[in-house]
Short mmCIF file of C-alpha atoms and ligand atoms in Angstrom, two decimals:
data_model
loop_
_atom_site.label_atom_id
_atom_site.label_comp_id
_atom_site.label_asym_id
_atom_site.label_seq_id
_atom_site.Cartn_x
_atom_site.Cartn_y
_atom_site.Cartn_z
CA MET A 2 -0.21 -0.13 -0.05
CA ASP A 3 1.43 3.35 -1.12
CA VAL A 4 0.77 5.74 1.99
CA GLN A 5 1.80 8.61 0.22
CA ALA A 6 -0.36 8.20 -2.81
CA ILE A 7 -3.38 7.30 -0.08
CA ARG A 8 -2.53 10.82 2.11
CA GLN A 9 -2.59 12.25 -1.46
CA GLN A 10 -5.71 11.75 -1.29
CA PHE A 11 -6.72 13.39 1.71
CA PRO A 12 -7.24 16.92 1.16
CA ILE A 13 -7.64 17.90 5.15
CA LEU A 14 -4.46 16.29 6.24
CA ASP A 15 -2.43 19.04 3.20
CA GLN A 16 -2.68 21.65 6.15
CA GLU A 17 -0.15 23.21 9.42
CA ILE A 18 -1.83 23.58 12.79
CA ASN A 19 -0.49 25.89 14.93
CA GLY A 20 2.62 25.96 12.94
CA LYS A 21 3.45 22.42 12.44
CA PRO A 22 2.33 19.70 10.09
CA LEU A 23 -1.14 18.23 10.59
CA VAL A 24 -0.69 14.78 12.44
CA TYR A 25 -4.63 13.64 12.60
CA LEU A 26 -4.50 11.15 14.95
CA ASP A 27 -8.27 10.89 15.99
CA SER A 28 -9.50 8.86 13.20
CA SER A 29 -11.67 6.34 16.20
CA ALA A 30 -13.78 9.88 16.60
CA THR A 31 -13.68 10.71 13.00
CA SER A 32 -12.41 9.70 10.01
CA GLN A 33 -10.93 12.13 6.89
CA LYS A 34 -12.44 11.51 3.45
CA PRO A 35 -10.84 11.52 0.74
CA GLN A 36 -11.23 13.32 -2.49
CA SER A 37 -14.10 10.87 -4.14
CA VAL A 38 -16.63 10.68 -1.49
CA ILE A 39 -16.05 15.09 -1.42
CA ASP A 40 -16.81 14.77 -5.36
CA ALA A 41 -19.68 12.56 -4.72
CA VAL A 42 -21.36 14.37 -2.42
CA ASP A 43 -20.22 17.91 -4.09
CA SER A 44 -21.75 16.15 -7.70
CA TYR A 45 -24.73 15.05 -6.20
CA TYR A 46 -26.44 18.12 -5.07
CA ARG A 47 -24.57 19.79 -8.55
CA PHE A 48 -26.79 17.44 -10.14
CA ALA A 49 -28.51 14.39 -8.75
CA ASN A 50 -30.69 16.36 -6.13
CA ALA A 51 -33.95 15.66 -5.54
CA ASN A 52 -36.23 13.68 -2.97
CA VAL A 53 -36.33 9.51 -3.58
CA HIS A 54 -38.47 7.36 -4.25
CA ARG A 55 -42.12 9.69 -5.27
CA GLY A 56 -40.60 11.87 -8.17
CA VAL A 57 -41.83 10.90 -11.66
CA HIS A 58 -39.03 13.58 -12.91
CA THR A 59 -35.71 12.59 -14.11
CA LEU A 60 -33.62 14.15 -10.59
CA GLY A 61 -36.29 12.02 -9.01
CA SER A 62 -35.12 8.80 -10.32
CA ARG A 63 -31.17 9.79 -10.50
CA ALA A 64 -31.60 10.86 -6.70
CA THR A 65 -33.22 7.40 -5.79
CA ASP A 66 -30.90 5.48 -8.57
CA LEU A 67 -27.92 7.15 -6.72
CA TYR A 68 -29.35 6.14 -2.79
CA GLU A 69 -30.12 2.63 -3.85
CA ASN A 70 -27.14 2.15 -5.40
CA ALA A 71 -25.55 2.98 -2.47
CA ARG A 72 -27.64 0.41 -0.32
CA GLU A 73 -26.16 -2.37 -3.29
CA LYS A 74 -22.71 -1.43 -2.25
CA VAL A 75 -23.64 -1.63 1.72
CA ARG A 76 -24.69 -5.48 0.59
CA GLN A 77 -21.63 -6.15 -1.24
CA PHE A 78 -18.82 -4.75 1.28
CA ILE A 79 -20.83 -6.45 3.92
CA HIS A 80 -22.05 -9.62 2.54
CA ALA A 81 -25.20 -9.36 3.28
CA ASP A 82 -27.70 -11.79 0.62
CA SER A 83 -29.94 -8.91 0.20
CA THR A 84 -30.82 -5.45 0.45
CA ALA A 85 -33.20 -5.74 2.68
CA GLU A 86 -31.03 -6.27 5.08
CA VAL A 87 -29.65 -2.92 4.86
CA ILE A 88 -30.93 -0.44 6.62
CA PHE A 89 -29.60 3.16 6.36
CA THR A 90 -29.75 5.02 10.02
CA ARG A 91 -28.21 8.26 11.02
CA GLY A 92 -25.42 6.47 12.84
CA THR A 93 -23.91 2.98 15.58
CA THR A 94 -26.29 4.64 17.72
CA THR A 95 -29.18 5.11 15.69
CA ALA A 96 -28.71 2.42 14.29
CA ILE A 97 -28.32 0.24 18.00
CA ASN A 98 -31.23 2.06 19.53
CA LEU A 99 -33.36 0.89 16.52
CA VAL A 100 -32.86 -2.79 17.34
CA ALA A 101 -32.90 -1.84 20.95
CA SER A 102 -36.61 -0.11 21.01
CA SER A 103 -38.19 -2.22 18.99
CA PHE A 104 -36.84 -6.11 18.60
CA GLY A 105 -35.91 -5.22 22.50
CA ARG A 106 -38.48 -3.64 23.84
CA SER A 107 -41.31 -6.52 22.01
CA ASN A 108 -39.28 -9.54 22.72
CA LEU A 109 -37.51 -9.05 26.58
CA GLN A 110 -40.11 -9.83 29.61
CA ALA A 111 -39.14 -9.71 33.14
CA GLY A 112 -36.49 -12.30 34.09
CA ASP A 113 -34.63 -12.12 30.71
CA GLU A 114 -31.18 -11.15 30.40
CA ILE A 115 -29.55 -8.64 28.16
CA VAL A 116 -25.23 -9.33 28.21
CA LEU A 117 -22.98 -6.65 27.62
CA THR A 118 -19.53 -6.38 28.37
CA PRO A 119 -18.02 -3.70 30.47
CA MET A 120 -15.79 -2.40 27.31
CA GLU A 121 -19.10 -1.05 25.72
CA HIS A 122 -19.31 2.55 24.05
CA HIS A 123 -22.16 4.47 25.90
CA SER A 124 -24.10 3.44 23.14
CA ASN A 125 -24.45 -0.15 23.74
CA ILE A 126 -24.60 0.30 26.99
CA ILE A 127 -27.73 3.06 27.64
CA PRO A 128 -30.26 1.91 24.98
CA TRP A 129 -30.20 -1.84 26.95
CA GLN A 130 -30.31 0.15 29.96
CA GLN A 131 -33.39 1.14 28.37
CA ALA A 132 -35.07 -1.59 27.05
CA ALA A 133 -34.05 -3.36 30.33
CA LYS A 134 -35.69 -0.82 32.29
CA ALA A 135 -39.34 -1.03 29.70
CA THR A 136 -39.36 -4.56 29.83
CA GLY A 137 -38.15 -5.89 33.19
CA ALA A 138 -34.66 -7.47 31.70
CA LYS A 139 -31.69 -7.18 33.12
CA LEU A 140 -28.76 -6.18 32.32
CA LYS A 141 -25.20 -9.19 32.99
CA TYR A 142 -21.77 -8.32 31.89
CA ILE A 143 -18.87 -11.17 30.77
CA PRO A 144 -16.03 -10.45 32.60
CA LEU A 145 -12.96 -8.21 30.99
CA GLN A 146 -9.43 -10.36 31.29
CA PRO A 147 -6.76 -7.61 33.12
CA ASP A 148 -5.52 -7.19 29.64
CA GLY A 149 -8.94 -6.01 28.66
CA THR A 150 -9.76 -8.74 26.47
CA VAL A 151 -13.05 -11.26 27.05
CA THR A 152 -12.42 -14.92 26.98
CA LEU A 153 -14.74 -17.85 25.59
CA ASP A 154 -15.17 -19.55 29.02
CA ALA A 155 -16.25 -16.10 30.30
CA VAL A 156 -19.18 -15.31 27.65
CA ARG A 157 -20.04 -19.81 27.97
CA GLU A 158 -20.38 -18.74 32.26
CA THR A 159 -22.03 -15.35 31.78
CA ILE A 160 -24.61 -16.36 28.55
CA THR A 161 -27.90 -18.26 29.92
CA ASN A 162 -31.06 -19.60 28.22
CA GLN A 163 -32.65 -17.00 29.60
CA THR A 164 -30.24 -14.88 27.89
CA LYS A 165 -32.00 -13.60 24.63
CA ILE A 166 -29.72 -10.92 23.83
CA VAL A 167 -25.74 -10.43 23.13
CA ALA A 168 -24.81 -6.99 22.75
CA ILE A 169 -20.52 -5.93 21.65
CA ALA A 170 -18.42 -3.92 20.04
CA HIS A 171 -16.56 -5.93 17.70
CA VAL A 172 -13.58 -3.78 18.04
CA SER A 173 -13.45 -1.63 21.49
CA ASN A 174 -13.04 2.10 21.20
CA VAL A 175 -10.75 2.06 23.67
CA LEU A 176 -8.77 -0.79 24.42
CA GLY A 177 -8.88 -1.78 20.69
CA THR A 178 -9.76 -5.22 21.53
CA ILE A 179 -10.53 -7.30 18.75
CA ASN A 180 -13.99 -9.78 20.28
CA PRO A 181 -14.05 -13.11 18.67
CA ILE A 182 -17.72 -12.60 17.29
CA LYS A 183 -17.83 -15.37 15.71
CA GLU A 184 -17.68 -17.51 18.57
CA ILE A 185 -19.60 -15.32 20.50
CA ALA A 186 -22.06 -15.31 17.74
CA GLU A 187 -22.39 -19.40 18.66
CA ILE A 188 -22.93 -19.79 22.22
CA ALA A 189 -25.47 -17.14 21.72
CA HIS A 190 -27.18 -18.62 19.10
CA ARG A 191 -26.77 -22.30 20.93
CA HIS A 192 -28.72 -20.62 23.93
CA GLY A 193 -31.33 -19.70 21.85
CA ALA A 194 -30.32 -15.72 22.00
CA VAL A 195 -29.54 -13.45 19.14
CA ILE A 196 -26.31 -11.27 19.00
CA VAL A 197 -26.24 -7.70 17.92
CA VAL A 198 -22.88 -6.46 16.97
CA ASP A 199 -21.60 -2.57 17.55
CA GLY A 200 -19.15 -2.90 14.82
CA ALA A 201 -18.28 1.53 15.02
CA GLN A 202 -14.29 0.58 15.44
CA GLY A 203 -14.97 -2.74 13.12
CA ILE A 204 -16.10 -2.01 9.64
CA PRO A 205 -13.93 0.56 8.83
CA HIS A 206 -10.51 -1.35 9.53
CA LEU A 207 -11.56 -5.36 9.32
CA GLU A 208 -13.12 -7.04 6.29
CA VAL A 209 -16.60 -7.70 7.81
CA ASP A 210 -18.86 -10.56 6.35
CA VAL A 211 -21.80 -10.83 7.98
CA LYS A 212 -23.15 -14.02 7.17
CA GLU A 213 -19.78 -15.27 8.11
CA LEU A 214 -19.57 -14.25 11.76
CA ASN A 215 -23.42 -14.72 11.70
CA CYS A 216 -24.38 -11.95 13.59
CA ASP A 217 -28.09 -11.03 13.90
CA PHE A 218 -27.45 -7.61 13.65
CA TYR A 219 -24.44 -5.62 12.84
CA ALA A 220 -24.00 -1.47 13.13
CA PHE A 221 -21.72 1.39 11.68
CA SER A 222 -20.94 4.92 11.59
CA GLY A 223 -20.15 5.98 8.07
CA HIS A 224 -17.77 9.09 9.34
CA LYS A 225 -15.48 6.93 10.97
CA MET A 226 -14.72 4.89 7.49
CA CYS A 227 -14.17 8.27 5.64
CA ALA A 228 -17.79 8.75 4.90
CA PRO A 229 -19.87 11.66 5.74
CA THR A 230 -21.23 12.62 8.90
CA GLY A 231 -24.99 11.40 9.08
CA ILE A 232 -24.58 8.17 7.30
CA GLY A 233 -24.47 4.11 9.20
CA VAL A 234 -26.26 1.64 8.45
CA LEU A 235 -28.22 -1.69 10.56
CA TYR A 236 -27.64 -4.81 9.38
CA GLY A 237 -30.19 -6.98 10.47
CA LYS A 238 -31.48 -10.62 9.09
CA ARG A 239 -33.96 -10.41 7.38
CA GLU A 240 -36.16 -13.34 9.43
CA LEU A 241 -35.55 -10.72 12.77
CA LEU A 242 -36.61 -7.36 10.41
CA GLU A 243 -39.53 -8.89 8.90
CA ASN A 244 -40.54 -9.53 12.51
CA MET A 245 -40.03 -5.92 14.11
CA GLU A 246 -42.45 -2.74 14.00
CA PRO A 247 -40.56 0.17 13.10
CA ILE A 248 -40.07 3.57 15.62
CA GLU A 249 -40.74 6.28 13.49
CA PHE A 250 -43.55 6.50 11.80
CA GLY A 251 -44.35 9.33 8.55
CA GLY A 252 -43.55 9.87 4.76
CA GLU A 253 -41.60 7.31 2.93
CA MET A 254 -41.93 4.36 5.06
CA ILE A 255 -45.83 3.77 4.53
CA ASP A 256 -47.72 1.15 2.00
CA PHE A 257 -51.09 2.76 2.99
CA VAL A 258 -52.39 5.38 5.26
CA HIS A 259 -56.43 5.19 6.74
CA LEU A 260 -57.49 8.07 9.17
CA TYR A 261 -57.56 5.30 12.03
CA ASP A 262 -54.70 2.84 10.64
CA SER A 263 -51.67 2.24 8.24
CA THR A 264 -49.26 -0.21 7.03
CA TRP A 265 -45.99 -0.11 6.28
CA LYS A 266 -44.19 -0.87 3.35
CA GLU A 267 -41.64 -3.59 3.02
CA LEU A 268 -37.94 -3.91 4.35
CA PRO A 269 -35.64 -2.29 4.53
CA TRP A 270 -37.73 1.03 3.73
CA LYS A 271 -40.41 0.36 6.72
CA PHE A 272 -37.15 1.99 9.00
CA GLU A 273 -36.48 4.67 6.95
CA GLY A 274 -39.24 7.31 7.56
CA GLY A 275 -39.10 10.94 6.39
CA THR A 276 -36.36 11.71 3.97
CA PRO A 277 -33.75 9.72 3.83
CA ILE A 278 -29.91 10.74 4.30
CA ILE A 279 -29.82 10.54 0.14
CA ALA A 280 -26.22 12.74 -0.26
CA GLY A 281 -24.73 11.03 2.72
CA ALA A 282 -25.88 7.80 1.46
CA VAL A 283 -23.86 8.67 -1.85
CA GLY A 284 -21.33 9.82 0.23
CA LEU A 285 -21.07 6.18 1.61
CA GLY A 286 -21.00 4.37 -1.56
CA ALA A 287 -18.26 6.24 -2.89
CA ALA A 288 -16.15 5.48 0.64
CA ILE A 289 -17.14 1.66 0.10
CA ASP A 290 -15.35 2.07 -3.52
CA PHE A 291 -12.48 3.95 -2.11
CA LEU A 292 -11.83 1.25 0.72
CA SER A 293 -12.75 -1.58 -1.31
CA GLU A 294 -10.07 0.07 -4.28
CA VAL A 295 -7.32 -0.02 -1.54
CA GLY A 296 -8.30 -3.25 -0.35
CA MET A 297 -9.19 -4.56 3.12
CA ASP A 298 -6.47 -6.49 3.90
CA ALA A 299 -3.74 -4.25 2.60
CA ILE A 300 -5.54 -1.51 4.66
CA LEU A 301 -5.47 -4.25 8.07
CA GLU A 302 -2.17 -5.04 7.05
CA HIS A 303 -0.81 -1.31 7.19
CA GLU A 304 -2.46 -0.41 10.74
CA GLN A 305 -1.42 -3.71 12.69
CA LYS A 306 2.72 -2.53 11.45
CA LEU A 307 1.49 0.98 12.27
CA ALA A 308 -0.08 -0.29 16.13
CA ALA A 309 2.83 -2.53 16.54
CA TYR A 310 5.44 0.12 16.20
CA ALA A 311 3.29 2.79 17.90
CA MET A 312 3.36 0.30 20.89
CA GLU A 313 7.10 -0.51 20.75
CA LYS A 314 8.26 3.15 20.81
CA MET A 315 5.26 4.41 23.43
CA ARG A 316 6.93 2.22 25.64
CA THR A 317 9.71 3.60 25.74
CA ILE A 318 8.53 6.60 26.91
CA GLU A 319 8.77 6.01 30.75
CA GLY A 320 5.94 6.66 33.19
CA ILE A 321 3.58 5.64 30.28
CA SER A 322 1.09 3.54 31.16
CA ILE A 323 -0.81 2.11 28.18
CA TYR A 324 -3.77 0.06 28.38
CA GLY A 325 -5.45 -2.36 26.45
CA PRO A 326 -4.17 -5.91 25.12
CA GLU A 327 -1.27 -6.72 22.85
CA HIS A 328 -2.60 -8.09 19.66
CA ARG A 329 -5.71 -5.33 18.84
CA ALA A 330 -6.82 -2.92 16.18
CA ALA A 331 -4.92 0.38 14.87
CA LEU A 332 -5.60 2.56 18.85
CA VAL A 333 -3.12 2.95 21.30
CA THR A 334 -4.61 4.90 24.97
CA PHE A 335 -2.50 6.07 27.13
CA ASN A 336 -2.04 7.74 30.23
CA LEU A 337 1.25 9.61 31.16
CA ASP A 338 2.75 9.69 34.95
CA ASP A 339 -0.16 12.46 36.49
CA VAL A 340 -0.48 14.55 34.03
CA HIS A 341 -4.08 15.18 32.72
CA PRO A 342 -4.39 13.71 28.81
CA HIS A 343 -7.02 16.76 28.71
CA ASP A 344 -2.89 18.86 29.10
CA VAL A 345 -1.40 16.37 27.36
CA ALA A 346 -4.27 16.61 23.96
CA THR A 347 -3.20 20.32 24.45
CA VAL A 348 0.22 20.00 24.44
CA LEU A 349 0.35 17.73 21.71
CA ASP A 350 -1.50 19.84 19.81
CA ALA A 351 0.40 22.55 19.65
CA GLU A 352 3.07 20.38 18.04
CA GLY A 353 0.02 19.90 15.41
CA ILE A 354 -0.72 16.73 17.25
CA ALA A 355 -4.60 15.93 16.97
CA VAL A 356 -5.45 12.83 19.43
CA ARG A 357 -8.08 12.52 21.49
CA ALA A 358 -8.45 13.12 25.62
CA GLY A 359 -11.43 12.12 27.89
CA HIS A 360 -13.97 9.40 28.74
CA HIS A 361 -14.11 8.10 24.92
CA CYS A 362 -17.71 7.46 26.14
CA ALA A 363 -16.81 4.86 27.66
CA GLN A 364 -17.69 5.31 31.79
CA PRO A 365 -17.83 2.18 32.76
CA LEU A 366 -14.62 1.12 31.36
CA MET A 367 -12.63 4.13 32.98
CA ARG A 368 -13.94 2.79 36.37
CA TRP A 369 -12.88 -0.97 35.19
CA LEU A 370 -9.70 1.04 34.38
CA ASP A 371 -9.37 2.99 37.87
CA VAL A 372 -8.17 6.29 35.88
CA THR A 373 -11.43 9.03 35.11
CA ALA A 374 -10.02 9.69 31.69
CA THR A 375 -7.48 8.53 29.13
CA ALA A 376 -5.38 10.45 26.10
CA ARG A 377 -5.99 8.01 22.56
CA ALA A 378 -4.32 8.43 19.13
CA SER A 379 -5.75 5.74 16.81
CA PHE A 380 -4.24 5.61 13.33
CA TYR A 381 -6.49 4.87 10.01
CA LEU A 382 -4.99 3.37 6.88
CA TYR A 383 -3.42 7.54 5.60
CA ASN A 384 -1.33 7.70 9.29
CA THR A 385 2.60 6.55 8.60
CA VAL A 386 5.68 5.63 10.96
CA GLU A 387 6.71 8.99 10.74
CA GLU A 388 3.66 10.39 12.32
CA VAL A 389 4.37 7.81 15.10
CA ASP A 390 7.93 9.11 16.01
CA ILE A 391 6.41 12.34 15.91
CA LEU A 392 3.99 11.78 18.70
CA VAL A 393 6.37 10.00 20.75
CA ASP A 394 8.84 13.39 20.50
CA GLY A 395 5.30 15.40 21.18
CA LEU A 396 4.98 13.37 24.32
CA LEU A 397 8.39 13.21 25.48
CA LYS A 398 8.64 17.38 25.04
CA THR A 399 4.65 16.52 27.30
CA LYS A 400 6.47 14.98 30.04
CA GLU A 401 9.47 17.76 29.72
CA TYR A 402 7.21 20.65 30.29
CA PHE A 403 5.45 19.26 32.60
CA GLY A 404 7.88 17.84 34.48
CA ASN A 405 10.05 21.35 34.92
CA VAL A 406 6.16 22.71 35.96
CA PHE A 407 5.49 20.18 38.74
N1 7TS B 10 -20.13 2.78 19.12
C1 7TS B 10 -18.29 2.47 19.44
C2 7TS B 10 -17.81 1.23 19.57
C3 7TS B 10 -17.79 3.76 18.81
O1 7TS B 10 -16.71 4.09 18.92
C4 7TS B 10 -18.96 4.26 18.79
C5 7TS B 10 -18.29 6.43 18.91
C6 7TS B 10 -20.14 4.60 18.54
C7 7TS B 10 -20.49 3.43 18.70
C8 7TS B 10 -21.38 5.85 18.41
O2 7TS B 10 -20.88 6.17 16.98
P1 7TS B 10 -21.70 7.30 16.54
O3 7TS B 10 -21.38 7.66 14.87
O4 7TS B 10 -22.96 7.21 16.84
O5 7TS B 10 -21.50 8.47 17.36
N2 7TS B 10 -16.64 6.26 18.92
C9 7TS B 10 -16.40 7.69 18.98
C10 7TS B 10 -15.07 7.68 20.22
O6 7TS B 10 -14.14 6.81 20.21
N3 7TS B 10 -14.23 9.02 19.90
O7 7TS B 10 -15.49 9.58 19.22
C11 7TS B 10 -16.59 9.18 19.01
#
């Protein structure tokens, strides 16, 4: 993979921040966008903008074709059987809320269990807390190993015949842990439970085959995989989606509306009430083309090298604590001595380096780690080993600066 050629396709990367070349290490929060995605959205608004699924006019059918072609691109990318199984949402959060509110509330009852892990993002905790409160179901957590992984023994001990839903991240946004989804799905299914995968940090970096994983639902956001913000996907197995009620009602999702009752469109449109995120879907289609052209295997290989290099170099910094397992996705969450992570991020920003600091929307995991916050450097296909070196230099400067202050 030619990283320099890839970088040239991301116009935002070619700039200085605080007088230094931008080193963008916050792709887990949101990725940058290649020119082809920017062009696809621009061209949609210039030549095709219209509402979808209603116009007889030419622009209406152009917009509808672009929107539905994007759905087909998603289907191929995740290896789903049918576009009926690909629902466009606003992002991962909306997708998980849809499953929890629709499938969850109609399939859960008092005594049932929803199984999660303590490494989940708030978006994969709170919707389940709400579903549990509404139905009398209870939440259970698969305990983590000291390195922030789950073992299949722990999964087997937690999932029981009362378990109806297992909701788990493909990849942790804090620890970088890659969870064994296929094996967990098998255990869940043996107990008659469904598995909901939070793929927000999985699909940007790993080849995802929903049939191979045999997951029942897979939720993800476009903006972490080179697409615009505001578009995401809920994949669901057709037989499950067929039996679920929509949670948003209005235009676009109906078949017939009478004064006192209405019927819904078929899948996937029954879950897409209102004018959809057309330009976002077009951008997501272009992002999928871009990622497919580079190749998910090549992206993963590059990122694994970066992650290993980053871990090796960062470990040489005295007083650094790095969280999470050895084998991980391309992100490193850390703390530096007693320096607050917000101060770390501020000093790094002065050097042109963007990292995230805070609780990363994973407060239960922060408690498990026994910290209030951390800093996180996260990498994507456009990052280089030189940028890791710049980060390490920046961290040494941070230490020196605060060492002198204290
Ligand atoms: N799940 C995981 C694992 C995530 O990392 C995120 C966003 C979400 C769900 C929510 O995605 P959204 O697109 O619906 O907001 N994670 C992060 C992050 O790590 N830093 O900023 C956002």
